[in-house]
PDB file of C-alpha atoms in Angstrom:
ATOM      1  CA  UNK A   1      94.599 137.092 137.768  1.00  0.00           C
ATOM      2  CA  UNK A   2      96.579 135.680 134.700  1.00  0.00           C
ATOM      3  CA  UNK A   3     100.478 134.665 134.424  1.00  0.00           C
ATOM      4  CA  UNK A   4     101.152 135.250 130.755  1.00  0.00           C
ATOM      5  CA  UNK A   5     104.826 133.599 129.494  1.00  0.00           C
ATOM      6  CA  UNK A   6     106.951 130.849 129.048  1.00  0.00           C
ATOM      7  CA  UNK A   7     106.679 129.081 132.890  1.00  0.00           C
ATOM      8  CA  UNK A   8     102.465 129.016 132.404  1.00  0.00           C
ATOM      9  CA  UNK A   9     101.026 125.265 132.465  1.00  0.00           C
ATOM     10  CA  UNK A  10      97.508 125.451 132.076  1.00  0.00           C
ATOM     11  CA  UNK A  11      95.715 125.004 135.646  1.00  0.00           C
ATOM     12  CA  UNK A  12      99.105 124.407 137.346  1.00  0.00           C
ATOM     13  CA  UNK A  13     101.165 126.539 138.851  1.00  0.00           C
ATOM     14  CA  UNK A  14     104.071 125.714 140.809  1.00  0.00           C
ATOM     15  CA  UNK A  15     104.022 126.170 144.782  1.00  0.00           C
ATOM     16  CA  UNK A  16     106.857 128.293 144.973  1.00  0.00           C
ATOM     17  CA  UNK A  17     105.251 131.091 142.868  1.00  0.00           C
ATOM     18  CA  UNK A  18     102.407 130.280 144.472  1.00  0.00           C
ATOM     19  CA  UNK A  19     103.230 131.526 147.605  1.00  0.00           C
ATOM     20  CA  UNK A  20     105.896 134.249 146.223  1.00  0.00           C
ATOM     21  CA  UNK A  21     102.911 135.866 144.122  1.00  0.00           C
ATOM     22  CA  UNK A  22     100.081 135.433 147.345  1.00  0.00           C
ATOM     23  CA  UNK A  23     102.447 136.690 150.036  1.00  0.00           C
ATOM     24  CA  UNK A  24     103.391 139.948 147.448  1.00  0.00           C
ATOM     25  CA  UNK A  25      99.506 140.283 147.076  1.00  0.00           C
ATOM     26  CA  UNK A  26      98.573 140.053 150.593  1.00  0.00           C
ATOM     27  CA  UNK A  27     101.083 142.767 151.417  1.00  0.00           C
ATOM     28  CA  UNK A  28      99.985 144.841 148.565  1.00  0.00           C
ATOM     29  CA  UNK A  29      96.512 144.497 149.611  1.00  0.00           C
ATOM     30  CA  UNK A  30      97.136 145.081 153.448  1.00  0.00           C
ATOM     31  CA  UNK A  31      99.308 148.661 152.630  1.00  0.00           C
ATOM     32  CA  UNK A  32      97.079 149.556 150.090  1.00  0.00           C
ATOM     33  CA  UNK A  33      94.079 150.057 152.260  1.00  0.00           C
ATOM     34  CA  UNK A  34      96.093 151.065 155.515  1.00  0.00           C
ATOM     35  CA  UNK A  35      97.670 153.744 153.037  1.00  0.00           C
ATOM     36  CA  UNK A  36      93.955 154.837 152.004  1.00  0.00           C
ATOM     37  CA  UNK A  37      92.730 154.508 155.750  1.00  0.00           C
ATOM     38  CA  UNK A  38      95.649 156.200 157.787  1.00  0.00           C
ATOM     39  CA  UNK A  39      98.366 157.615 155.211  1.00  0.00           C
ATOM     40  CA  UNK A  40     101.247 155.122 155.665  1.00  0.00           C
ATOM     41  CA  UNK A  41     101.195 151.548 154.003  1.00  0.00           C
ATOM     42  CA  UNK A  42     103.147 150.233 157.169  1.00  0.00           C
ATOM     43  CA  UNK A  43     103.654 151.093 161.019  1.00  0.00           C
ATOM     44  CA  UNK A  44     105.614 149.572 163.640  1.00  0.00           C
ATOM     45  CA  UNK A  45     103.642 146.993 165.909  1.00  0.00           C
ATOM     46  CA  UNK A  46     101.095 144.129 165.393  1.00  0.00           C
ATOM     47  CA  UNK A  47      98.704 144.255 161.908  1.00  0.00           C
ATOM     48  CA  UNK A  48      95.700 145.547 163.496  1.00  0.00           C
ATOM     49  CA  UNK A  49      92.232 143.171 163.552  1.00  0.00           C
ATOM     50  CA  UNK A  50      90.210 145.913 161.036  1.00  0.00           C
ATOM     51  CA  UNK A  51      93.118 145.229 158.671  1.00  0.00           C
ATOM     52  CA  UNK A  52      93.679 141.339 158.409  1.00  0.00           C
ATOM     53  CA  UNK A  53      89.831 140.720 158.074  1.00  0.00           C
ATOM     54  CA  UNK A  54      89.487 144.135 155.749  1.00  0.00           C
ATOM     55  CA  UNK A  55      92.468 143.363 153.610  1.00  0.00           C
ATOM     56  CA  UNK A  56      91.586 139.129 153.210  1.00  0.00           C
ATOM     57  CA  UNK A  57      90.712 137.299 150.017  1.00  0.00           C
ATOM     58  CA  UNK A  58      90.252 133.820 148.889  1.00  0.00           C
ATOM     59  CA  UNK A  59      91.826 131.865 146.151  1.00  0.00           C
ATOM     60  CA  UNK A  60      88.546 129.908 144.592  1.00  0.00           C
ATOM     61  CA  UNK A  61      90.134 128.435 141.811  1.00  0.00           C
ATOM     62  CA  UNK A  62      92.991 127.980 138.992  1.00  0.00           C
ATOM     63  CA  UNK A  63      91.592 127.844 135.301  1.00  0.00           C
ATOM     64  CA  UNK A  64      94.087 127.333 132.081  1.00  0.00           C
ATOM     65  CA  UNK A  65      94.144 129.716 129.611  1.00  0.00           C
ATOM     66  CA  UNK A  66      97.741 130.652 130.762  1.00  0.00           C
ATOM     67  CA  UNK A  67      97.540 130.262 134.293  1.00  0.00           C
ATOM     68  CA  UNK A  68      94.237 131.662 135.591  1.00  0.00           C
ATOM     69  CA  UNK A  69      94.091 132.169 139.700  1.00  0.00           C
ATOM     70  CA  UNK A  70      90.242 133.082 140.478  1.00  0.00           C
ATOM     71  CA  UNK A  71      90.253 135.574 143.629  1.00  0.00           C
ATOM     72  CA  UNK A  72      87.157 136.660 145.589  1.00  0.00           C
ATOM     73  CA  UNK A  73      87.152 139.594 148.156  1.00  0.00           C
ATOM     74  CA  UNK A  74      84.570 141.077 150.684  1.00  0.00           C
ATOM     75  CA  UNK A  75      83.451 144.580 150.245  1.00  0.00           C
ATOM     76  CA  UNK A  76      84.495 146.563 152.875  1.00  0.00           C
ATOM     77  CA  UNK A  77      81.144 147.372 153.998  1.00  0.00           C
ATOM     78  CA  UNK A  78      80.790 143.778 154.808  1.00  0.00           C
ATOM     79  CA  UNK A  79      84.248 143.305 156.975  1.00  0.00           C
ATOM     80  CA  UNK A  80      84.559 146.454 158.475  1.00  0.00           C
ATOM     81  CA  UNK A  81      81.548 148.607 158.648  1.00  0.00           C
ATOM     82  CA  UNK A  82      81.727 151.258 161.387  1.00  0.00           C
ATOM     83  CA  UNK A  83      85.446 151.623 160.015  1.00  0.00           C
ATOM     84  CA  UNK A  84      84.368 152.444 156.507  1.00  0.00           C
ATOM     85  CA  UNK A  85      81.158 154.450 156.588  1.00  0.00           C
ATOM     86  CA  UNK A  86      83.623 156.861 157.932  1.00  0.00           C
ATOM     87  CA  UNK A  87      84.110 160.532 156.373  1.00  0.00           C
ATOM     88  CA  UNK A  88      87.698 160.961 158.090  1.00  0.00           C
ATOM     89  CA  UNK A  89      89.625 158.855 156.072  1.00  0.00           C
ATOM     90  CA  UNK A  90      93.130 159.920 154.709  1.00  0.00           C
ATOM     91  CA  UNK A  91      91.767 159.111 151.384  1.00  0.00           C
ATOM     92  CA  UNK A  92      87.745 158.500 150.440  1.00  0.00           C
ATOM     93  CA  UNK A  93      86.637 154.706 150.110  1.00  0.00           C
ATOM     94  CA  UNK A  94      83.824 153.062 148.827  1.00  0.00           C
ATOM     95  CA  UNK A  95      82.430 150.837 151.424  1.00  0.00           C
ATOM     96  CA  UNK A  96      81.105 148.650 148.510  1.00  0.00           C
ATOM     97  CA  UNK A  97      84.674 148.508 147.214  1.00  0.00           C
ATOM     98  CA  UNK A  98      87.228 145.781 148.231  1.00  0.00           C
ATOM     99  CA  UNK A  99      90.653 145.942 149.607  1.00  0.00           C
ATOM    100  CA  UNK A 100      91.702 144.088 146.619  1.00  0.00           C
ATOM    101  CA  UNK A 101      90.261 146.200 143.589  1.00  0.00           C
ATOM    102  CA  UNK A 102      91.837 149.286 145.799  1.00  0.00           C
ATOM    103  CA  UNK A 103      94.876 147.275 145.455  1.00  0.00           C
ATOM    104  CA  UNK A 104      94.557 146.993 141.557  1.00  0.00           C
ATOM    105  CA  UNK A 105      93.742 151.160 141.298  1.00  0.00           C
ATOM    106  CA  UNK A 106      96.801 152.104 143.367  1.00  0.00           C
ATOM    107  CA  UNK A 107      99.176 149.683 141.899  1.00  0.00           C
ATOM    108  CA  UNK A 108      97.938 150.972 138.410  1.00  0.00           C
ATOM    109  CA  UNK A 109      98.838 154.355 139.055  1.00  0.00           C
ATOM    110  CA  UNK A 110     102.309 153.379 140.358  1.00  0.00           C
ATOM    111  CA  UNK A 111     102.270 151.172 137.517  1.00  0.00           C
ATOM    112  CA  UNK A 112     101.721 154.335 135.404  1.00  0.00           C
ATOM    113  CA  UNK A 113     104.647 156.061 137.435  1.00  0.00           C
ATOM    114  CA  UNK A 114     102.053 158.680 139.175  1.00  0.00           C
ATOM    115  CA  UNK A 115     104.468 160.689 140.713  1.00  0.00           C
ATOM    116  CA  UNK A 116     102.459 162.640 142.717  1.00  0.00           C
ATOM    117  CA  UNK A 117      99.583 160.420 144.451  1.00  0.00           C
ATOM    118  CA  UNK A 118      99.000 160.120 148.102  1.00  0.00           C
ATOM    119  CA  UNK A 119      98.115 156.677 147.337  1.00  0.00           C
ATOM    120  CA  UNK A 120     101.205 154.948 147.702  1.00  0.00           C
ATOM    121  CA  UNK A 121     104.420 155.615 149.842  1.00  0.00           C
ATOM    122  CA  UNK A 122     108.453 154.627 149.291  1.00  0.00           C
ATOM    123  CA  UNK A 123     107.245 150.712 151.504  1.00  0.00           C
ATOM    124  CA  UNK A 124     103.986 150.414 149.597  1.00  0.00           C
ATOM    125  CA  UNK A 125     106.116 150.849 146.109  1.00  0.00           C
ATOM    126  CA  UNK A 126     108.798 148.554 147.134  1.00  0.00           C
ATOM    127  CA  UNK A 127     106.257 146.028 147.926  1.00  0.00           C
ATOM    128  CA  UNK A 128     104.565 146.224 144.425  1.00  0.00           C
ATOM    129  CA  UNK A 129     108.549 146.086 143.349  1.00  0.00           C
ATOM    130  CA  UNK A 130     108.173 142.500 144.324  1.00  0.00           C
ATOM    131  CA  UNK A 131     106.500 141.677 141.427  1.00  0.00           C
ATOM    132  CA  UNK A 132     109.689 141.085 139.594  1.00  0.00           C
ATOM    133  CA  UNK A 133     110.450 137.831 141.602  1.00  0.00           C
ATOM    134  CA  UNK A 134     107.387 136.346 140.246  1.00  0.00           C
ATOM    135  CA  UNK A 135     108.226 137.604 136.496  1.00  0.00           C
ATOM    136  CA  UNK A 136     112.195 136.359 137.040  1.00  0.00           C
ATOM    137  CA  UNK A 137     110.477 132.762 137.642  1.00  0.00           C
ATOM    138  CA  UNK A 138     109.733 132.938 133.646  1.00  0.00           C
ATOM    139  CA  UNK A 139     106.834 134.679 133.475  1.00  0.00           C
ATOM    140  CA  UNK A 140     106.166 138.186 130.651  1.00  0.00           C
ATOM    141  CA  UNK A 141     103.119 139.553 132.739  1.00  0.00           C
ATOM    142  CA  UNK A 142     100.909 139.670 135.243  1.00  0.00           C
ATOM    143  CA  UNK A 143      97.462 140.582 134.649  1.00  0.00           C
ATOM    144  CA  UNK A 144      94.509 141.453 136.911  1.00  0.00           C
ATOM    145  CA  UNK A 145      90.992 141.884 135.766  1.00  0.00           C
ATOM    146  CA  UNK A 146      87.596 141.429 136.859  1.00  0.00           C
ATOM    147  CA  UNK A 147      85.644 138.184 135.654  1.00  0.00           C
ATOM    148  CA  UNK A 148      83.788 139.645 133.106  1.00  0.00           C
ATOM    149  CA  UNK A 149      86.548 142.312 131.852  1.00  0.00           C
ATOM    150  CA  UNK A 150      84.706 145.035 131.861  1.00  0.00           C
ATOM    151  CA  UNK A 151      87.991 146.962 132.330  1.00  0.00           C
ATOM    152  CA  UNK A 152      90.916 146.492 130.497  1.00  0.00           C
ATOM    153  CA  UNK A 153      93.598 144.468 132.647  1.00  0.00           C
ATOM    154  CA  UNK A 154      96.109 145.951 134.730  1.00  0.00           C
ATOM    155  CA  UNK A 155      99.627 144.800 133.375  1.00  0.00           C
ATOM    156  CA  UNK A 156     102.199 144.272 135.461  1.00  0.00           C
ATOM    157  CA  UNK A 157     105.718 143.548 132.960  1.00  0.00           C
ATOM    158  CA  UNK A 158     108.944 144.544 133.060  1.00  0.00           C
ATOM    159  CA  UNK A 159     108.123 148.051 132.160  1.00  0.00           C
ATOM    160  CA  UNK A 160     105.858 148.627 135.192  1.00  0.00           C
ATOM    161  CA  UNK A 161     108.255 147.453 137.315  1.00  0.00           C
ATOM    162  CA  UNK A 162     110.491 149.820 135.685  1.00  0.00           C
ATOM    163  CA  UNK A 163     108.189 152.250 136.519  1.00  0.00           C
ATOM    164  CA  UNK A 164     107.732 151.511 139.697  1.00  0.00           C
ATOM    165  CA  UNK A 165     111.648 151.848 140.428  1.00  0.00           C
ATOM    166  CA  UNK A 166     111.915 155.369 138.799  1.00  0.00           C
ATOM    167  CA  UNK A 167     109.268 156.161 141.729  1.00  0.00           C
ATOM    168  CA  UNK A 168     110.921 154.111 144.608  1.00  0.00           C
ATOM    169  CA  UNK A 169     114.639 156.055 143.381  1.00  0.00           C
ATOM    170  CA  UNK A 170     112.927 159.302 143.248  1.00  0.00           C
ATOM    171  CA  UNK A 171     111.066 159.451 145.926  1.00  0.00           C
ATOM    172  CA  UNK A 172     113.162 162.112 148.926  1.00  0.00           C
ATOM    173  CA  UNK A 173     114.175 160.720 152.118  1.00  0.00           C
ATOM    174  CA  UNK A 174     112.272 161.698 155.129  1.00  0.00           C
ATOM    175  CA  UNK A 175     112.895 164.988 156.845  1.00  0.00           C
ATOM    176  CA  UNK A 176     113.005 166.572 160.395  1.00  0.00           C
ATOM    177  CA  UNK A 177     110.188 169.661 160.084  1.00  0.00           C
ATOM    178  CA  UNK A 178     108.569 171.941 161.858  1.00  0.00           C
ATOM    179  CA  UNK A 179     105.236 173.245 160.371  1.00  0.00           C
ATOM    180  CA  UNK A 180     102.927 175.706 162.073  1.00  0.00           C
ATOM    181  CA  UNK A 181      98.715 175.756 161.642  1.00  0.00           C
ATOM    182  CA  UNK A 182      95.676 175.150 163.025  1.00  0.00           C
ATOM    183  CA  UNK A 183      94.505 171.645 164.483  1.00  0.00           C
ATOM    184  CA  UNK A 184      91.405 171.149 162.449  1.00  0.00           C
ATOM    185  CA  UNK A 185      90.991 167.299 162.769  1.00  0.00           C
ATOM    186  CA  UNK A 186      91.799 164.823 164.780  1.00  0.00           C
ATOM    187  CA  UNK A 187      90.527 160.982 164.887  1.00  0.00           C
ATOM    188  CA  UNK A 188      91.442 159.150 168.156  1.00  0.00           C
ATOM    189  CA  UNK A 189      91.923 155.723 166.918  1.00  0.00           C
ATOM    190  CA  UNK A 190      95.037 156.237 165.319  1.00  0.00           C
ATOM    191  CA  UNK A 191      95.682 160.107 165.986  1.00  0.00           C
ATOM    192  CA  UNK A 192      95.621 161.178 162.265  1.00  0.00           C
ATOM    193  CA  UNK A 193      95.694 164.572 162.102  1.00  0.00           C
ATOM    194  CA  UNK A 194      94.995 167.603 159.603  1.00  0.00           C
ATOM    195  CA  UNK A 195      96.763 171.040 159.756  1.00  0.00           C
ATOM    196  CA  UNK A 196      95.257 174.210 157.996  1.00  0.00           C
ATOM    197  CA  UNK A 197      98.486 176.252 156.694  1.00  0.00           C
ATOM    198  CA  UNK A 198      98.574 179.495 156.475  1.00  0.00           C
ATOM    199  CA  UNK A 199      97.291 180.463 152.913  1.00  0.00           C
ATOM    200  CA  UNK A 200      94.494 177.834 152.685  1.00  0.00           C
ATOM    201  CA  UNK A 201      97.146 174.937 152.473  1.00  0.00           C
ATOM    202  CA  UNK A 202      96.416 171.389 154.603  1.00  0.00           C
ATOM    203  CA  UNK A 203      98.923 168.918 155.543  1.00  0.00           C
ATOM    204  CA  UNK A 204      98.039 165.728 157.286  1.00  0.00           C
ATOM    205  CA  UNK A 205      99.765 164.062 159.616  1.00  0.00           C
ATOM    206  CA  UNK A 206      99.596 160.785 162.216  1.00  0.00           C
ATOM    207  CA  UNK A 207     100.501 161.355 165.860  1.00  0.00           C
ATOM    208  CA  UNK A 208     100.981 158.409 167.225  1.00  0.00           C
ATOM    209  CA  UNK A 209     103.414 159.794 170.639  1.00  0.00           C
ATOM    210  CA  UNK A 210     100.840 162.928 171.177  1.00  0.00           C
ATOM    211  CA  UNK A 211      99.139 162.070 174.339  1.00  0.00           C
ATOM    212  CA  UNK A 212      95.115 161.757 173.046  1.00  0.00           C
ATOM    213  CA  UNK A 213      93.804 164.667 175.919  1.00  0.00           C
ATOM    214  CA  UNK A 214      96.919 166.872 174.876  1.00  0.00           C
ATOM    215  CA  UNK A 215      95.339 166.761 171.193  1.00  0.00           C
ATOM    216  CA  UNK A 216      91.738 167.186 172.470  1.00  0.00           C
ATOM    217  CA  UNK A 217      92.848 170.489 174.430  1.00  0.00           C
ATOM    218  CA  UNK A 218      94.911 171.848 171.225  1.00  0.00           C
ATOM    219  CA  UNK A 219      91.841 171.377 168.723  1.00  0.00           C
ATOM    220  CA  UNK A 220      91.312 174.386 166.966  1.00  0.00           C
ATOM    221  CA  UNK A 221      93.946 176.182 168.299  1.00  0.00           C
ATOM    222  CA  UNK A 222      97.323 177.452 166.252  1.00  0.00           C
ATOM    223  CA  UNK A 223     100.003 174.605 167.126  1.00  0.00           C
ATOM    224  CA  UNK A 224     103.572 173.612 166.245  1.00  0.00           C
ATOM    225  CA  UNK A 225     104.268 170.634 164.809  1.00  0.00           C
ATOM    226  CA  UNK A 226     107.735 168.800 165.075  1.00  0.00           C
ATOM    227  CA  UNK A 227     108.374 165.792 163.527  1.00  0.00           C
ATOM    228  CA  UNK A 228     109.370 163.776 160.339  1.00  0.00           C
ATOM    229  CA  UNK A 229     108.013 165.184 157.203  1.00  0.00           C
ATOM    230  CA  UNK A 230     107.336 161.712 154.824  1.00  0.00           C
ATOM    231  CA  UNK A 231     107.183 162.928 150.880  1.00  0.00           C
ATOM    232  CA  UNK A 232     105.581 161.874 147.467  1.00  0.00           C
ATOM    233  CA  UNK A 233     107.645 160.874 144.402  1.00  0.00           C
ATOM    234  CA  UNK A 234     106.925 164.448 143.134  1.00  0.00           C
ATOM    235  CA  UNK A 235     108.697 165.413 146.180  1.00  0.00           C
ATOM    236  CA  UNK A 236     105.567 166.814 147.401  1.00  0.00           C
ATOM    237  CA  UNK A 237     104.390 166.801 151.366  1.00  0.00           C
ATOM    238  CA  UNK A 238     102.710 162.985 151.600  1.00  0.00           C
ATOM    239  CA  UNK A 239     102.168 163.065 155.606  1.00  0.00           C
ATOM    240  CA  UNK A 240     103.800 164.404 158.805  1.00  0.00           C
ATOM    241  CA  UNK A 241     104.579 162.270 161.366  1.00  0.00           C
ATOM    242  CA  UNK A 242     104.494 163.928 164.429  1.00  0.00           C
ATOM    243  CA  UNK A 243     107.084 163.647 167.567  1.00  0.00           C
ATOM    244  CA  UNK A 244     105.439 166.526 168.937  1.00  0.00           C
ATOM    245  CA  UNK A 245     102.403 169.096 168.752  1.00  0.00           C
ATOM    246  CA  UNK A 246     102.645 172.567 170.939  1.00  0.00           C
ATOM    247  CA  UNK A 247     100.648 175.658 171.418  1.00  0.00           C
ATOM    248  CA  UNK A 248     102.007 178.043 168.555  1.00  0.00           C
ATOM    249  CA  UNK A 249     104.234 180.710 170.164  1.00  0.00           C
ATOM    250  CA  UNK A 250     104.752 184.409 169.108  1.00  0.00           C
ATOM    251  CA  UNK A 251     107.188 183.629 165.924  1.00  0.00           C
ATOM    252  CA  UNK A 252     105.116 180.599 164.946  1.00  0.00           C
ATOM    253  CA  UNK A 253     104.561 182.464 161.427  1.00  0.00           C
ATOM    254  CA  UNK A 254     108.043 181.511 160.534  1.00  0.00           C
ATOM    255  CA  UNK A 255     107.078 177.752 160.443  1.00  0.00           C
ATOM    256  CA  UNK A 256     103.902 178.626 158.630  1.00  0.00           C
ATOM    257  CA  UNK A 257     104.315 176.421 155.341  1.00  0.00           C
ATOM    258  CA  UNK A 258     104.594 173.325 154.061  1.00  0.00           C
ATOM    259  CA  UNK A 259     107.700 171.680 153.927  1.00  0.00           C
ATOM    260  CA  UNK A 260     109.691 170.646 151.311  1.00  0.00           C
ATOM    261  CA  UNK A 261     112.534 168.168 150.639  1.00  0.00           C
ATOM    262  CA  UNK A 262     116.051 169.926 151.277  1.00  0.00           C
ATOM    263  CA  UNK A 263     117.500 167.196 148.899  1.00  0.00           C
ATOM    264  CA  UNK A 264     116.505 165.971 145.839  1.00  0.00           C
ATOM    265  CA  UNK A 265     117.339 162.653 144.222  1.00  0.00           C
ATOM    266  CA  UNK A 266     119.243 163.630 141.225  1.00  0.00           C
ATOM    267  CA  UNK A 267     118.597 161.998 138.118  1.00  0.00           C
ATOM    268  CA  UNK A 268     122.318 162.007 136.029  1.00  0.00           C
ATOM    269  CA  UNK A 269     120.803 161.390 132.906  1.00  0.00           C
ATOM    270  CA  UNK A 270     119.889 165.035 133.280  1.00  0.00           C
ATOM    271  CA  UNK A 271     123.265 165.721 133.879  1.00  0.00           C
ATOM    272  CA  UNK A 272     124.548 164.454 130.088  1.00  0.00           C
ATOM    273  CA  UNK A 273     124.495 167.126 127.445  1.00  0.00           C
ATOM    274  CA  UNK A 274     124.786 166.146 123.925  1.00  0.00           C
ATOM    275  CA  UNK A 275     128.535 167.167 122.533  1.00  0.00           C
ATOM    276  CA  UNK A 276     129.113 168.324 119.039  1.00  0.00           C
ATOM    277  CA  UNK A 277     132.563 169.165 116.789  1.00  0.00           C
ATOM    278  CA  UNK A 278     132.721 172.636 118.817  1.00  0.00           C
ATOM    279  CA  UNK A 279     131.003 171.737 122.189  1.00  0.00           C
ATOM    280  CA  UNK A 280     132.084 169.229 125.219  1.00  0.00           C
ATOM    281  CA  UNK A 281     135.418 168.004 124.889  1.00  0.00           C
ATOM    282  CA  UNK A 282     136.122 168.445 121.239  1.00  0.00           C
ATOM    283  CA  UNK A 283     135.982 172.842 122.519  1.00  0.00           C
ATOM    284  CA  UNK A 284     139.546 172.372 124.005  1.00  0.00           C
ATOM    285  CA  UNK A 285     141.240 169.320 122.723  1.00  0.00           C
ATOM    286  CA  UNK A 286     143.856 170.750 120.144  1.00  0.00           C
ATOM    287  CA  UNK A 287     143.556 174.322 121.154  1.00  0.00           C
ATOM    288  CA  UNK A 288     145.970 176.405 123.338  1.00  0.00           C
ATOM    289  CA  UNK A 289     143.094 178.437 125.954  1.00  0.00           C
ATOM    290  CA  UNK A 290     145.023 182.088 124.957  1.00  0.00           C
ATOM    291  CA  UNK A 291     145.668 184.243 122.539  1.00  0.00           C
ATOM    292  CA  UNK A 292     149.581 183.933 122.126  1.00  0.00           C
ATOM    293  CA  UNK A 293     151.345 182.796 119.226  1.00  0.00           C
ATOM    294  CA  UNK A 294     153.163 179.795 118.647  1.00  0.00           C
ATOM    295  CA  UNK A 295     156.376 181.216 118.762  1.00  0.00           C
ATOM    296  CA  UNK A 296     155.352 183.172 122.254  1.00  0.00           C
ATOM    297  CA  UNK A 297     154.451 180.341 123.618  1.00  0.00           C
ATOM    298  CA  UNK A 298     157.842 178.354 122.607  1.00  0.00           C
ATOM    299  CA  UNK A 299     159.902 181.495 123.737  1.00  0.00           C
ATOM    300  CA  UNK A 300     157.865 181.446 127.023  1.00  0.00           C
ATOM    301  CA  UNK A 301     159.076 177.570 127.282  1.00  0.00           C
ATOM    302  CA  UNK A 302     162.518 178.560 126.830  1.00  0.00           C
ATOM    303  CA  UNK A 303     162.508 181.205 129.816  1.00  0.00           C
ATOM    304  CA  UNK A 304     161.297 179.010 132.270  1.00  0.00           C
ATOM    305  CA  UNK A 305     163.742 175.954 131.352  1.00  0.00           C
TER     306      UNK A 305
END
């Protein structure tokens, strides 16, 4: 990792950025592979143990050359193998990967303003937000690479933050839903779910207040799902998170499709149309909106005063 600007000093770097820039990359790391693992970047309760040792790195050294911070992770396969030689994941993972480099390819594609990935939600975006406290201490970039940049650097500026933003503002609030499907998978260490649509469509989902044997006696059967429907940037479905999951009655079909935001963020810059000599404003300012003469008009006056 390299800061690039004004505030760089060689092999120093002050302790306040220090631990500004490794508390926003420990977060980052931690939702980005939760996000990957279960489909949400943050839940309520205590980090689980897979997580903290999964989503760990070291600081080995700081180099000059700007400021150069060296960072070494574990592959996953290492920290957390039963975990990751997993098929059911939310998303696929490389257990040869670490949590870190997933970091870097999810924050690149917010960074890219990747409206519609299932790689980051609204918390995982405002986390890589957080960015521009370490570029407000004087700093024009962030850059993350591997040691022998065989990839071009992931920039993190003004512009990807920026970016980021436009995703964060965009992004639809959370919805009550009710979707109707089969229950095709279910993993019972977290209760993430997946729900074939009618029409060959699949939403996922987390379950977290389903009772496990409730689940196990509704797999592969049509159910009802009630709950809080979480979306993408695009406004797409990212995850459902379920209050409740019910055999599917007779008028179940009604419910039978994925659900959409009922309100979208509107951008007003969409809003402003360009205005010429005879459009906007300049249309009526100066003209009388009828066809009557001047002298109607003034005779008009005079009957009503």
């Amino acid at each position: 990792m390299r800061l690039v600007g004004g505030q760089t000093r060689d092999a120093r770097i002050a302790m306040s950025v220090l631990r500004e820039l490794g508390d926003i990359l420990l977060d980052a790391t931690r939702g980005s592979l939760r996000q990957r693992v279960e489909g949400r970047s943050t839940a309520r309760g205590s980090l689980p143990a897979w997580l903290q040792r999964a989503a760990d790195f070291d600081v080995v050294g700081i180099e000059s050359g700007s400021t150069v911070l060296l960072i070494e992770a574990p592959a996953l396969a290492d920290v957390a193998p039963s975990l990751f030689s997993q098929q059911e994941l939310f998303e696929p993972v490389e257990p040869a990967d670490s949590a870190f480099s997933l970091m870097e390819k999810t924050l690149s594609m917010a960074a890219e303003g990747r409206s519609d990935s299932d790689l980051f939600d609204q918390p995982l975006l405002s986390t890589f937000h957080r960015f521009d406290r370490v570029l407000a201490a004087g700093f024009d970039a962030i850059e993350l690479s591997d040691r022998d940049d065989r990839q071009s650097p992931i920039v993190i500026n003004a512009d990807s933050v920026r970016s980021v933003d436009k995703l964060i503002q965009s992004t639809p609030r959370p919805q009550s839903a009710r979707v109707s499907g089969t229950l095709d998978t279910i993993r019972h260490s977290d209760r993430m779910f997946t729900l074939l649509i009618e029409g060959g469509k699949v939403a996922r989902g987390i379950a977290e207040g389903v009772a496990a044997q409730q689940l196990a006696e509704l797999f592969g059967h049509p159910v009802v799902v009630s709950g809080m429907a979480v979306f993408r940037a695009s406004g797409g479905l990212l995850r459902i998170e379920a209050e409740a999951i019910e055999p599917a009655g007779a008028n179940a079909a009604i419910w039978a499709r994925v659900p959409g935001p009922l309100f979208r963020v509107m951008d007003a810059g969409n809003l402003r149309q360009p205005q010429g000599p005879r459009s906007g404003v300049n249309a009526v300012i100066g003209h009388w909106p009828g066809d009557e003469s001047d002298d109607e008009v003034a005779a008009a006056l005079r009957e009503l005063s």
